[in-house]
mmCIF file of C-alpha atoms in Angstrom:
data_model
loop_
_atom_site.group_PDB
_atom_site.id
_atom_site.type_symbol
_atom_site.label_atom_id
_atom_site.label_comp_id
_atom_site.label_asym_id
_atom_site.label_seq_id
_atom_site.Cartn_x
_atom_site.Cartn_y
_atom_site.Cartn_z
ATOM 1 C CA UNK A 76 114.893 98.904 101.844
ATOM 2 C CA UNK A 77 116.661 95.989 103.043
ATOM 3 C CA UNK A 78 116.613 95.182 107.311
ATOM 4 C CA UNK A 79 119.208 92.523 108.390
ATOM 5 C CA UNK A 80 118.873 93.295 112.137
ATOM 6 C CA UNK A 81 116.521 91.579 114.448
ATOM 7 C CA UNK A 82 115.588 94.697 117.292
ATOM 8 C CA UNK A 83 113.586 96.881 115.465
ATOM 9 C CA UNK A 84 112.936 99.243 118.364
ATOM 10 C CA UNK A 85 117.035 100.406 118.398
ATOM 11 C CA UNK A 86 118.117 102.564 115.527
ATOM 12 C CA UNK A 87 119.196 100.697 112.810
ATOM 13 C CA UNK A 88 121.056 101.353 109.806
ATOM 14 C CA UNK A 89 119.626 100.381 106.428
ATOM 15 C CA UNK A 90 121.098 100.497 102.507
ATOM 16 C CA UNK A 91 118.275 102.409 100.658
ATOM 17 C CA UNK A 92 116.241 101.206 97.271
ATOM 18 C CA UNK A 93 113.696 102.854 95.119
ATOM 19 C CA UNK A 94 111.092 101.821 97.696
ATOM 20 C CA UNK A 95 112.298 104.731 99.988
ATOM 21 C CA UNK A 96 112.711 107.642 97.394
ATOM 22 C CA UNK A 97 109.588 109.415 98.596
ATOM 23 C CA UNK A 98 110.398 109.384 102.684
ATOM 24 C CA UNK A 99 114.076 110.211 101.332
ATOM 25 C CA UNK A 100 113.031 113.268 99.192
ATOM 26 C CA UNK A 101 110.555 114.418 102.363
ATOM 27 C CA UNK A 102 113.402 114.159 104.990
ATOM 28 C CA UNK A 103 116.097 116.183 103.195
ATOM 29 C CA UNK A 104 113.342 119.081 101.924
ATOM 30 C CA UNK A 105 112.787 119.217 105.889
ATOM 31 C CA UNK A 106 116.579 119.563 106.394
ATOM 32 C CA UNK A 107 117.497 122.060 103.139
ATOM 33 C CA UNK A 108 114.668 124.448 102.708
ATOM 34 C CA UNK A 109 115.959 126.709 105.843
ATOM 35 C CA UNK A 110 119.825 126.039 105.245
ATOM 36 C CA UNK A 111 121.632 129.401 104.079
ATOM 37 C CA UNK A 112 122.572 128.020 100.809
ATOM 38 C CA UNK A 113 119.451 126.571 99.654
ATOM 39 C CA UNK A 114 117.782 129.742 100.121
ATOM 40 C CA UNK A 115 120.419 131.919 98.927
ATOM 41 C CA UNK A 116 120.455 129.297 95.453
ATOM 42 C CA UNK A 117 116.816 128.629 95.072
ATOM 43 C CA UNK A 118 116.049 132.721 96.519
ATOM 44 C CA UNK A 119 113.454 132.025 99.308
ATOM 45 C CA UNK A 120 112.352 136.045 98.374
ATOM 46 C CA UNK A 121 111.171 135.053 95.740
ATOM 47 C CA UNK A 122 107.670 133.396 95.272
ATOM 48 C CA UNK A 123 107.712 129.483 94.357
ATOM 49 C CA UNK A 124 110.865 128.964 96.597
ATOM 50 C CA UNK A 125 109.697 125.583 98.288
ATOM 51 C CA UNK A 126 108.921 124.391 95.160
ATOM 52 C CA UNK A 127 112.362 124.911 93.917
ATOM 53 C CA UNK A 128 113.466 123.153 96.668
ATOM 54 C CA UNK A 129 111.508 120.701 97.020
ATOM 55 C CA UNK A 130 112.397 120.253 93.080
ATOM 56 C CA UNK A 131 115.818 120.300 93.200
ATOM 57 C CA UNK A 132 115.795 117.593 96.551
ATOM 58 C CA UNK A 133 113.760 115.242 93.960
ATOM 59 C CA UNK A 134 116.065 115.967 90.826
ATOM 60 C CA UNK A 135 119.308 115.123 93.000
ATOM 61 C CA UNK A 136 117.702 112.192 94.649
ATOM 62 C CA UNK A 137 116.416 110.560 91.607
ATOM 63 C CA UNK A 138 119.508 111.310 90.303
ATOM 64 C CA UNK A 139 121.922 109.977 92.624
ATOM 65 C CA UNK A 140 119.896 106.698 92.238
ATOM 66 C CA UNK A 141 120.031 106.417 88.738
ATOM 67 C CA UNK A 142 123.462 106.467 88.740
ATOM 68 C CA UNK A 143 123.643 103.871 91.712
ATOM 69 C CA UNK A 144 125.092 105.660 94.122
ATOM 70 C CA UNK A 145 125.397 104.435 97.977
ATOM 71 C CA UNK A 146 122.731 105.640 99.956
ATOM 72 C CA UNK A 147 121.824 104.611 103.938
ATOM 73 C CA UNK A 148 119.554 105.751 106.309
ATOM 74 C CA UNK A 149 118.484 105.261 110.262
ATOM 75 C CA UNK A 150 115.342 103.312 111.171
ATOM 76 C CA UNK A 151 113.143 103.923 113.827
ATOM 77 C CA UNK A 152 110.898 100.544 113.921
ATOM 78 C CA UNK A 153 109.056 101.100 110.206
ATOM 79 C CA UNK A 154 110.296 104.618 110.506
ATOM 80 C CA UNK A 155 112.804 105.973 108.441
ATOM 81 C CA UNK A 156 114.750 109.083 110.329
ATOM 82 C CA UNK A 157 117.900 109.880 108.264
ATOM 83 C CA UNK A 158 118.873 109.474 105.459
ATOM 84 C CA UNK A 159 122.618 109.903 103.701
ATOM 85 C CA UNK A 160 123.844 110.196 99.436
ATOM 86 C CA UNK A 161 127.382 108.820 99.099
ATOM 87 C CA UNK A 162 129.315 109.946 95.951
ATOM 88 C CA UNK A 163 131.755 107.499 94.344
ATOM 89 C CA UNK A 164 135.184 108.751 94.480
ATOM 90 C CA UNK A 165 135.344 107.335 90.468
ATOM 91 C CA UNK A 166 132.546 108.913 89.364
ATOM 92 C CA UNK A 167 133.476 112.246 90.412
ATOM 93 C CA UNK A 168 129.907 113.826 89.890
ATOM 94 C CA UNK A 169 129.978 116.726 87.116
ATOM 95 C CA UNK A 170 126.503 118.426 87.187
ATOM 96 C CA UNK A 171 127.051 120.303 84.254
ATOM 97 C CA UNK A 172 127.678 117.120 82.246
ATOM 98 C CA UNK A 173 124.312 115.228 83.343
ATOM 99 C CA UNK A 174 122.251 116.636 80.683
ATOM 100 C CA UNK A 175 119.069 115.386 81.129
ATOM 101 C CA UNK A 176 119.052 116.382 84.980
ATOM 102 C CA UNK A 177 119.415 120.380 83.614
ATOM 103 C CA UNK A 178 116.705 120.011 81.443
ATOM 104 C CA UNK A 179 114.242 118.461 84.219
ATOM 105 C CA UNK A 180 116.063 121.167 87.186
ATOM 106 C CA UNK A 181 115.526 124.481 85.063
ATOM 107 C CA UNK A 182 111.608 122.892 84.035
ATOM 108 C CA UNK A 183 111.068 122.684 87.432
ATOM 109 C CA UNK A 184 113.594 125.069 89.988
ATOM 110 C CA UNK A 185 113.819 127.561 86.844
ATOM 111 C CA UNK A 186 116.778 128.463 84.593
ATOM 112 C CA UNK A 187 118.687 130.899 87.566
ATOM 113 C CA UNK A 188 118.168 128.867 90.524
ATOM 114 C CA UNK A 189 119.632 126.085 88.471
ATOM 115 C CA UNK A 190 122.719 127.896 87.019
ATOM 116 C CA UNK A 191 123.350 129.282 90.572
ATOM 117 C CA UNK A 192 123.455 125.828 91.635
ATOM 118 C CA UNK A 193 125.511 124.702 88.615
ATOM 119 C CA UNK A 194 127.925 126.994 89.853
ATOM 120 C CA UNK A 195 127.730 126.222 93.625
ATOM 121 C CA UNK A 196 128.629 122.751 92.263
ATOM 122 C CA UNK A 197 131.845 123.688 90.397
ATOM 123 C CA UNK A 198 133.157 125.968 92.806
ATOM 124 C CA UNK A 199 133.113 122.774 95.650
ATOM 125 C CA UNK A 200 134.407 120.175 92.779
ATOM 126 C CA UNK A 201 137.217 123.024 92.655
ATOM 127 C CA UNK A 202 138.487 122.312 96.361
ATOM 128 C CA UNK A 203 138.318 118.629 96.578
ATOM 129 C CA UNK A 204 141.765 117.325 97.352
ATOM 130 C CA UNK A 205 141.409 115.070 95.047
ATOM 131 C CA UNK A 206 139.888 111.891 93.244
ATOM 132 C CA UNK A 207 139.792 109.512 95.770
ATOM 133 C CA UNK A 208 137.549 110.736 98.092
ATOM 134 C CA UNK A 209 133.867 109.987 99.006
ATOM 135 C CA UNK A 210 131.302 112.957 98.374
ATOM 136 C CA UNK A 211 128.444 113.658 100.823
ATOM 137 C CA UNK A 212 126.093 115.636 98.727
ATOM 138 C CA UNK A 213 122.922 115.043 101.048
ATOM 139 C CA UNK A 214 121.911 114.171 104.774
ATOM 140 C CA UNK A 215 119.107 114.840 106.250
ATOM 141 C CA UNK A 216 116.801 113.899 109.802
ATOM 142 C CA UNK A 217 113.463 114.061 109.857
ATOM 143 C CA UNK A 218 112.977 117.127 112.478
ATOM 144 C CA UNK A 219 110.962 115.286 114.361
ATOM 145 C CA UNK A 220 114.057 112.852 115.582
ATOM 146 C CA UNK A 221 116.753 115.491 115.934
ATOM 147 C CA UNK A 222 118.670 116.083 118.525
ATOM 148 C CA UNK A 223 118.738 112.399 119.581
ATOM 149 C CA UNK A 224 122.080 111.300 118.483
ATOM 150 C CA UNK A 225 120.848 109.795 114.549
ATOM 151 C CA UNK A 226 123.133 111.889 112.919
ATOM 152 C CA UNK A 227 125.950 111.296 114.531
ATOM 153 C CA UNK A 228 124.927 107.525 114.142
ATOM 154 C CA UNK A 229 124.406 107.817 110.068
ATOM 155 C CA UNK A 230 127.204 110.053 109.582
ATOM 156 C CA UNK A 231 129.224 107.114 111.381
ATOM 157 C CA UNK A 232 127.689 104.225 109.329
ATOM 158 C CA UNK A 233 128.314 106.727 106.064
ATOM 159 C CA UNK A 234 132.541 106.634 107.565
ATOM 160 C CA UNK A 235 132.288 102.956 107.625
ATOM 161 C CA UNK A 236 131.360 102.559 104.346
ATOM 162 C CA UNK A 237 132.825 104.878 102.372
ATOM 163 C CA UNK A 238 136.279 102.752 104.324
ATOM 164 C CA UNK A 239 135.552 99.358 102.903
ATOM 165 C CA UNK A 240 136.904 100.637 99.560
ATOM 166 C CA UNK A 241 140.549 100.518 100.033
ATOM 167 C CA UNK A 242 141.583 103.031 97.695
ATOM 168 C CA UNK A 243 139.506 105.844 99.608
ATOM 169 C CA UNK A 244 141.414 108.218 101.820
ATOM 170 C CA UNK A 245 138.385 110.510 103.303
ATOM 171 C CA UNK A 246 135.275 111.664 102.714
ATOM 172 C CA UNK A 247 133.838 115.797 101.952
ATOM 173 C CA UNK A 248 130.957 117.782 102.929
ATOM 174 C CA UNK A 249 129.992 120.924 102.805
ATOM 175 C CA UNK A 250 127.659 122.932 105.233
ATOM 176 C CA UNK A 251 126.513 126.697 104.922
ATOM 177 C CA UNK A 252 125.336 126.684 108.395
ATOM 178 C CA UNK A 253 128.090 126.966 111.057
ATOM 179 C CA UNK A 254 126.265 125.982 113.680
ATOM 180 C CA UNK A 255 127.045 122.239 112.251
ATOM 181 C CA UNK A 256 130.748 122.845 112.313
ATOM 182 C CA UNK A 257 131.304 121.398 116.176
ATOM 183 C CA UNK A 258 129.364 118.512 114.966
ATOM 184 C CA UNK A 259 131.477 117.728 112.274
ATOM 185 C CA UNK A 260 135.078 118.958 113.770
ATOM 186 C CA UNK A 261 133.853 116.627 116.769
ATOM 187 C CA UNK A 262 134.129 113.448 113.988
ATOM 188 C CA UNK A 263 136.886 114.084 112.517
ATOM 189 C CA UNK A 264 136.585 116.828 110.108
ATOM 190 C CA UNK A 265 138.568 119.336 109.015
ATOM 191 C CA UNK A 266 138.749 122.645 106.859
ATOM 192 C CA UNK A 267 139.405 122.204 103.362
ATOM 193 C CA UNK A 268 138.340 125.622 102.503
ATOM 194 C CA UNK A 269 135.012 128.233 102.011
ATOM 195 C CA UNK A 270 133.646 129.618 99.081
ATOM 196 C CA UNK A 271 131.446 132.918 99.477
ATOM 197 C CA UNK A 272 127.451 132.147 98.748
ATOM 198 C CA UNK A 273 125.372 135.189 99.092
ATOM 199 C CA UNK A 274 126.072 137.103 101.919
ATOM 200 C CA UNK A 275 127.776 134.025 104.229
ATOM 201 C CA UNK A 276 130.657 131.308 103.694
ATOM 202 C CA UNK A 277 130.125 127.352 102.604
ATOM 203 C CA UNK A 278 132.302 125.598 104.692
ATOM 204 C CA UNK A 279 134.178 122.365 102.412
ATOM 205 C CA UNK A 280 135.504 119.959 105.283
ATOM 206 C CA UNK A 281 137.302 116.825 104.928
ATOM 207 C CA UNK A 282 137.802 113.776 107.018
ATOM 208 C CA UNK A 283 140.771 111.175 106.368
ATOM 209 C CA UNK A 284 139.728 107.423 106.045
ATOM 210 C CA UNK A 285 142.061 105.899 109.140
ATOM 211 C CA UNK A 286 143.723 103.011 108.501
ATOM 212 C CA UNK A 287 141.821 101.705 111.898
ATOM 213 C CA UNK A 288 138.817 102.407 110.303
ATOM 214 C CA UNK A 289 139.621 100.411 107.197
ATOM 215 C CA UNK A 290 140.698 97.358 109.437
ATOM 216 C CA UNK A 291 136.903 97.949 111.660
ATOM 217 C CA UNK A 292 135.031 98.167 108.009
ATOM 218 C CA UNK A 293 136.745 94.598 106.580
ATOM 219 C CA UNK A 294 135.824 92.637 110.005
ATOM 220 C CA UNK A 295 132.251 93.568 109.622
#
């Protein structure tokens, strides 16, 4: 991971390598394996479920890093709190095309948890308004730092990067919890749309790329 800043004892935000993969995959099991959609997907009834989950976090991590994706996170002195996976607006991510990935997910989350997710995958792809925008597949904090203001301060740094590419006009998420949805409406997002997974609704939101926030990201 590379540091620029001097303070080490203030949050600060870092571009992730290979070197962090491990704290990475730990930080966003801790922040998936109770979401709604994760255990709808990967069926926490059924035995083996943190497994799957802990499975699919490594297959999507490793994969997002192959493909050289963006990725920051928060730092805590040597401590790294948060973490965030950008999608390239060019690269408009098609699971179903990454061969190799469905091989290693249905070795290791099994053949139904990883069709279910296949077709979790399509069914947001569906609703995004449309090539230009940033993806945010995965964010996580380690539980241990919530509720301390690190999300809000990656999901900031993710805003600012995602507007030094001038051709981007937002960035999407998706949450199955709506507990998150003040959090997010409260930066900016808005409703793109829901899709119906399991018994609850996965809220797509969208935030536009300002042009202020372009003209903050090229002075930095």
């Amino acid at each position: 991971m590379s540091n620029d800043n001097k303070t080490e004892s203030d949050p600060v935000i870092v571009r992730l390598d290979v070197s962090a993969l491990n704290e990475a995959r730990s930080i966003l099991y801790d922040a998936y394996r109770d979401e709604p959609t994760f255990q709808y997907l990967f069926n926490h009834r059924k035995p083996g479920y943190k497994q799957r989950v802990r499975a699919t976090v490594r297959e999507l991590v490793d994969l997002y890093f192959d493909l050289n994706q963006e990725s920051v996170g928060v730092m805590i002195n040597d401590t790294l709190v948060a973490v965030a996976f950008i999608g390239d607006p060019d690269l408009r991510l098609n699971l179903a095309n990454q061969f190799s990935w469905r091989i290693r997910m249905v070795l290791t989350a099994g053949f139904a948890s990883t069709r279910r997710y296949l077709h979790y995958h399509e069914r947001i792809r569906a609703i995004l308004p449309q090539p230009l925008a940033h993806q945010l597949p995965l964010m996580g904090v380690n539980p241990k730092y919530q509720n301390r203001g690190y999300g809000r301060l990656l999901l900031q740094a993710v805003q600012r990067l995602c507007a030094e590419n001038p051709r981007v006009t937002g960035l999407v998420l998706d949450t199955g919890n709506s507990r998150y949805l003040p959090f997010y409406e409260s930066e900016g997002f808005r409703s793109l749309g829901k899709i119906r997974v399991g018994g609850f609704e996965d809220h797509i939101l969208f935030r536009e790329i300002h042009p202020e926030a372009k003209a903050a990201a090229n002075q930095n």
